[in-house]
Short mmCIF file of C-alpha atoms in Angstrom, two decimals:
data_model
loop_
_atom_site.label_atom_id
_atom_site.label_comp_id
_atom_site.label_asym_id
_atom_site.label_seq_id
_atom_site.Cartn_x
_atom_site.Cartn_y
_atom_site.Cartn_z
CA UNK A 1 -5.93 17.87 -27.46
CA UNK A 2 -9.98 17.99 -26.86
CA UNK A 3 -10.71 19.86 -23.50
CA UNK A 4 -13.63 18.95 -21.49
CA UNK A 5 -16.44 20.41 -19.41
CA UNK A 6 -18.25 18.86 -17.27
CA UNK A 7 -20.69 20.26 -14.36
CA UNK A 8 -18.66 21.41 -11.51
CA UNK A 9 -20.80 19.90 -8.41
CA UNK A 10 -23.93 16.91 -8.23
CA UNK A 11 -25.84 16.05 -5.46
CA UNK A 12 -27.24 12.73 -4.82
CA UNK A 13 -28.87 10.50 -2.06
CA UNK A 14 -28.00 6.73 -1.44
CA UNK A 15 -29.19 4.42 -3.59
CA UNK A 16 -29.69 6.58 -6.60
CA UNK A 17 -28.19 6.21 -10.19
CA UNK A 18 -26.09 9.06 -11.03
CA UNK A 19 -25.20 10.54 -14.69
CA UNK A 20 -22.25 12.82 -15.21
CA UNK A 21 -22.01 13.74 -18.59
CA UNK A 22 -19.05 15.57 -20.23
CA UNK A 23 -18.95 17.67 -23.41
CA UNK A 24 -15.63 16.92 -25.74
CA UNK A 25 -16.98 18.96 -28.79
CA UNK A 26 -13.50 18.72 -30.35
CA UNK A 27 -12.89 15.00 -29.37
CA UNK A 28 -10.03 13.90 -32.48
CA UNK A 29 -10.63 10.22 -34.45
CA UNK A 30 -7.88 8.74 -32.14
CA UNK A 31 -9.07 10.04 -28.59
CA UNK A 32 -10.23 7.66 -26.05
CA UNK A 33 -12.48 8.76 -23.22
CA UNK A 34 -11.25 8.03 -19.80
CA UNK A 35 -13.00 8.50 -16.60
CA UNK A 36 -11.06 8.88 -12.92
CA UNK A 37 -12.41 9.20 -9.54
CA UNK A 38 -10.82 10.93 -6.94
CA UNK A 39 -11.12 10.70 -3.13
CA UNK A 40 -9.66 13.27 -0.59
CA UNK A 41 -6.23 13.54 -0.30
CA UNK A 42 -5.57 10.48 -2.44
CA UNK A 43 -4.64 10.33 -6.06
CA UNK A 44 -7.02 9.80 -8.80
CA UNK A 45 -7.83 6.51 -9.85
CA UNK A 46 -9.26 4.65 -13.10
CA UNK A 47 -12.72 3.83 -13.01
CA UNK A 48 -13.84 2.95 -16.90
CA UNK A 49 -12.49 3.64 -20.89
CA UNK A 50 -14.31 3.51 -23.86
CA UNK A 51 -14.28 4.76 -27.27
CA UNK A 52 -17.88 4.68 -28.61
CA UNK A 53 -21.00 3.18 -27.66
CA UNK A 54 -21.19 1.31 -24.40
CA UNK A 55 -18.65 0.11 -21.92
CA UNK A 56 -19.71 -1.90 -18.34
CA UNK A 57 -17.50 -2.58 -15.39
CA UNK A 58 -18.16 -3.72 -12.15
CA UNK A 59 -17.91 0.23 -11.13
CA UNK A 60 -19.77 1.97 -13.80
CA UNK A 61 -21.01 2.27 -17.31
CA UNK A 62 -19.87 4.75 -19.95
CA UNK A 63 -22.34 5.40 -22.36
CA UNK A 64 -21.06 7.27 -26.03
CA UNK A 65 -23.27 8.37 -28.56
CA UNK A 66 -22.38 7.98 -32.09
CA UNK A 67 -20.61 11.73 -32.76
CA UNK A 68 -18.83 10.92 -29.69
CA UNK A 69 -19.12 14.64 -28.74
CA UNK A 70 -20.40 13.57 -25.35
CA UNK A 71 -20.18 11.22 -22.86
CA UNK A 72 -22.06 9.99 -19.28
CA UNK A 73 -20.87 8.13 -16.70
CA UNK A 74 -23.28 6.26 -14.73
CA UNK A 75 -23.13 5.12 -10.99
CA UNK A 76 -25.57 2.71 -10.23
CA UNK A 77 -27.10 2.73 -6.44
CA UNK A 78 -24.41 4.93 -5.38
CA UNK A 79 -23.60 5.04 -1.63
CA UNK A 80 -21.82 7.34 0.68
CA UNK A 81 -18.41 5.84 -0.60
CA UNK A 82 -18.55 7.51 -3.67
CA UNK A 83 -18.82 10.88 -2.78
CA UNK A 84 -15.50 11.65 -4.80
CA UNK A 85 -14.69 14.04 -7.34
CA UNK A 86 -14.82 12.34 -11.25
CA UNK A 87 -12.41 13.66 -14.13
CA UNK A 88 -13.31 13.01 -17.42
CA UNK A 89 -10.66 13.07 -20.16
CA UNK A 90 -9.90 12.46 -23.45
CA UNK A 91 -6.68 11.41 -25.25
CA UNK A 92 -4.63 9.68 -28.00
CA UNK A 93 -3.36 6.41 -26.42
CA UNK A 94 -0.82 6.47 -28.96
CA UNK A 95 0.98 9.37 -29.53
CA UNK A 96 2.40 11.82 -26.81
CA UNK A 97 3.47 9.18 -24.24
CA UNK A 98 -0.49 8.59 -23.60
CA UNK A 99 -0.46 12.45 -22.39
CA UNK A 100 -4.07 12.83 -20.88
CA UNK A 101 -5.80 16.61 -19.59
CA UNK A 102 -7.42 17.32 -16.43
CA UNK A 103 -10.60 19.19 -16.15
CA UNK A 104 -11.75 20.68 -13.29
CA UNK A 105 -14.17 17.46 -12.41
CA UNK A 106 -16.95 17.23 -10.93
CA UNK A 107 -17.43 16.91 -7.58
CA UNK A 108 -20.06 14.48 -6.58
CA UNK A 109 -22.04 14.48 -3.00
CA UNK A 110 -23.90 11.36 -2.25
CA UNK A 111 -26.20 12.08 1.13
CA UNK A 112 -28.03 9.54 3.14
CA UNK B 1 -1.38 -4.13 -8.38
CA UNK B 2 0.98 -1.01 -9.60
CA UNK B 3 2.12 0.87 -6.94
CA UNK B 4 2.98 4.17 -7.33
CA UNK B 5 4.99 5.45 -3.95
CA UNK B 6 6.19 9.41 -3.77
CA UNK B 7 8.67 10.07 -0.96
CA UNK B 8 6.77 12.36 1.13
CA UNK B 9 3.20 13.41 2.18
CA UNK B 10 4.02 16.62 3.86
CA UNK B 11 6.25 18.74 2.70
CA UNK B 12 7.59 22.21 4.28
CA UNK B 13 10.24 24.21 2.82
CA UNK B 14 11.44 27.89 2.57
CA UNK B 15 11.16 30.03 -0.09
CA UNK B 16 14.84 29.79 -2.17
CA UNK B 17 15.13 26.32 -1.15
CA UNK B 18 16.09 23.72 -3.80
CA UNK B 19 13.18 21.06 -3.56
CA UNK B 20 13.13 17.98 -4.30
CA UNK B 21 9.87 15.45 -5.26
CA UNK B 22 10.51 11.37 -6.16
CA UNK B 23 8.93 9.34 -7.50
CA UNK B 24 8.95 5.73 -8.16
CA UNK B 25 6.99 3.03 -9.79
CA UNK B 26 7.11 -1.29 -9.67
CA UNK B 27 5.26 -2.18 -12.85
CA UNK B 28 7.74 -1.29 -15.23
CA UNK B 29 5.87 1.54 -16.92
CA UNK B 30 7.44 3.47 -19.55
CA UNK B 31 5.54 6.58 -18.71
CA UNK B 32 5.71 8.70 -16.03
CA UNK B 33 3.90 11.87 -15.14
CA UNK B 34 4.08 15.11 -12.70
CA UNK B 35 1.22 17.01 -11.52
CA UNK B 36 -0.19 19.57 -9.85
CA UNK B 37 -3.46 20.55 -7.98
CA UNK B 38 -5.15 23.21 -6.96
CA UNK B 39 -8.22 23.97 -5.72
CA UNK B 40 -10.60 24.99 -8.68
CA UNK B 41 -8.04 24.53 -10.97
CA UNK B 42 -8.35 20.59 -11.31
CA UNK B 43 -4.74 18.59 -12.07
CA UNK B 44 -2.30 20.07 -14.50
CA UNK B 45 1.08 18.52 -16.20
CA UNK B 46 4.00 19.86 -15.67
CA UNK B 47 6.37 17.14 -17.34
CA UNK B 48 5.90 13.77 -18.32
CA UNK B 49 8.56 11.51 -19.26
CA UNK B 50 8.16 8.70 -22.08
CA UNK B 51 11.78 7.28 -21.75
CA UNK B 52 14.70 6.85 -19.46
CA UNK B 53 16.71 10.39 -19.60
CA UNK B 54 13.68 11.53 -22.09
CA UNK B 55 11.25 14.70 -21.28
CA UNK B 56 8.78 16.66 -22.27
CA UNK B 57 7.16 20.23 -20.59
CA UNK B 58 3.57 20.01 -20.21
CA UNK B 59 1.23 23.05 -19.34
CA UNK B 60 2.98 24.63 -16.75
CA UNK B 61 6.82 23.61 -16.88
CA UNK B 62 8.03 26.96 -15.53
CA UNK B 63 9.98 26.85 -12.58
CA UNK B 64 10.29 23.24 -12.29
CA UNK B 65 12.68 21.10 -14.05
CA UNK B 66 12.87 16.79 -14.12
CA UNK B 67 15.20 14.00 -13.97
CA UNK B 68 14.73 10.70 -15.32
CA UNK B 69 17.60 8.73 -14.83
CA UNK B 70 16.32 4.97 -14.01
CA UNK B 71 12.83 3.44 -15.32
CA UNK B 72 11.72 3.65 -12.20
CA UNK B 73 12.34 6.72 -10.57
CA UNK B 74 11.14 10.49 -11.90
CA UNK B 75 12.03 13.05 -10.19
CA UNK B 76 10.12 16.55 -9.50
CA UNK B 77 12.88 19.91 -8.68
CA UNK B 78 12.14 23.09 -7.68
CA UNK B 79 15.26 24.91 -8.51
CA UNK B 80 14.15 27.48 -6.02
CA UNK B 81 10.72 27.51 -4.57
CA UNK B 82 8.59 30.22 -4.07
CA UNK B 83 5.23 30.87 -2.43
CA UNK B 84 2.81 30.02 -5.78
CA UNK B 85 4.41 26.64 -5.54
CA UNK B 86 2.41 25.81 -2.84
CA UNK B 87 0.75 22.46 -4.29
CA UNK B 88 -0.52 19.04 -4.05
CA UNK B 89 1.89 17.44 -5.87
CA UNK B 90 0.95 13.82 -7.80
CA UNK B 91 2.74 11.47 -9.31
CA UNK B 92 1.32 9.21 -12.14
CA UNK B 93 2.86 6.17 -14.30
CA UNK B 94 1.12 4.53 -17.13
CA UNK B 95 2.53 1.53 -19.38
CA UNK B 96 3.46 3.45 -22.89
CA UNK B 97 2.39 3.80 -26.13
CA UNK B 98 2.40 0.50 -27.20
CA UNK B 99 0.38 -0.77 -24.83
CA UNK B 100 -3.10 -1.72 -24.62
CA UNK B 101 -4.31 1.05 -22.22
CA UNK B 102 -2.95 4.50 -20.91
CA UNK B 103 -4.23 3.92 -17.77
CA UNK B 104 -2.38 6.35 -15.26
CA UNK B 105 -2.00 5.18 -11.83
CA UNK B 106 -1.30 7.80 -9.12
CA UNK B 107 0.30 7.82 -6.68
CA UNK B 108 -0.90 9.08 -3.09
CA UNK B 109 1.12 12.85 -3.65
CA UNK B 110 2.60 15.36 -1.71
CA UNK B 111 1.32 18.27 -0.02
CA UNK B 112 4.31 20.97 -0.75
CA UNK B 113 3.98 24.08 1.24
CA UNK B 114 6.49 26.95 0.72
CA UNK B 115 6.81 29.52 3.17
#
């Protein structure tokens, strides 16, 4: 399974775009990227999937390059609510019961 | 929307004790999932389950062991707890391997303190 790494801590001020980007140098044909945001004391929660190029949501975009060895996520305009930590894994949706790994994340601080 | 409910928030117990974590999910999910989390350490698996009375250890199985008896319900034991177990324990579910997405849903975990 591909491991991640991804800066540990961002700051940010309201209204900003914000770019995570995560390294998956060993990322396998199959693997997906996933991307999960997590608030204080609450489980983590899907934001966006993709497997190459460009995905759009309502909540972000998750740009891929073509060697898939990276990946950003990008917040537009964030605000105060999404101070959060953000996960980014990969995995095989189809083999090991859709068995995913947690990074350490990174934790994001959006300031007014 | 999947909800994902775990039967406790807080959770105190003694070290020895036999603990026990549920679990249960309403979407019908054939996969369910425990974790752990600690600070700096991000979330790590300790079993996931792909199938009623079906297991499988994750990265840090020792010292915990799982039941899966009902779709439903997954359930988290601590044969005997002791202080390192001291946790935030999660929850997750996600709809199987035949399905479109793996999305995992959480659920809201439990804060497992050992003393």
């Amino acid at each position: 399974l591909a491991k991640t790494t991804q800066p540990i801590s961002m700051d940010s001020y309201e209204g900003q775009e914000v770019n995570i980007t995560c390294s998956h140098n060993n990322i396998a044909t199959n693997d997906y990227i996933t991307w999960y945001q997590q608030f204080p004391s609450q489980g983590p929660r899907f934001i966006i999937q993709g497997y190459k190029t460009k995905v759009t949501n309502e909540v972000a975009s998750l740009f891929i390059p073509a060697d898939r060895k990276s990946s950003t996520l990008s917040l537009p305009r964030v605000s105060l609510s999404d101070t959060a930590v953000y996960y980014c894994l990969v995995g095989d949706k189809g083999n090991q019961g859709g068995k995913l790994i947690f990074g350490q994340g990174t934790e994001l601080s959006v300031k007014p | 929307d999947v909800k994902v409910t775990q039967s406790s928030r807080y959770l105190v117990k003694r070290t020895g004790e036999k603990v026990f974590l549920e679990c249960v999910q309403d979407m019908d999910h054939e996969n369910m999932f425990w974790y752990r989390q600690d600070p700096g350490l991000g979330l790590r698996l300790i079993y996931f389950s792909y199938d009623v009375k079906m297991k499988e250890k994750g990265d840090i199985p020792e010292g915990y062991s799982v039941s899966r008896e009902k779709k439903e319900r997954f359930s988290l034991i601590l044969e005997s707890a002791s202080t390192n177990q001291t946790s935030m324990y999660l929850c997750a579910s996600s709809p199987g391997t035949l399905a479109s997405t793996d999305t995992q849903y959480f659920g809201p975990g439990t804060r497992l303190t050992v003393l």
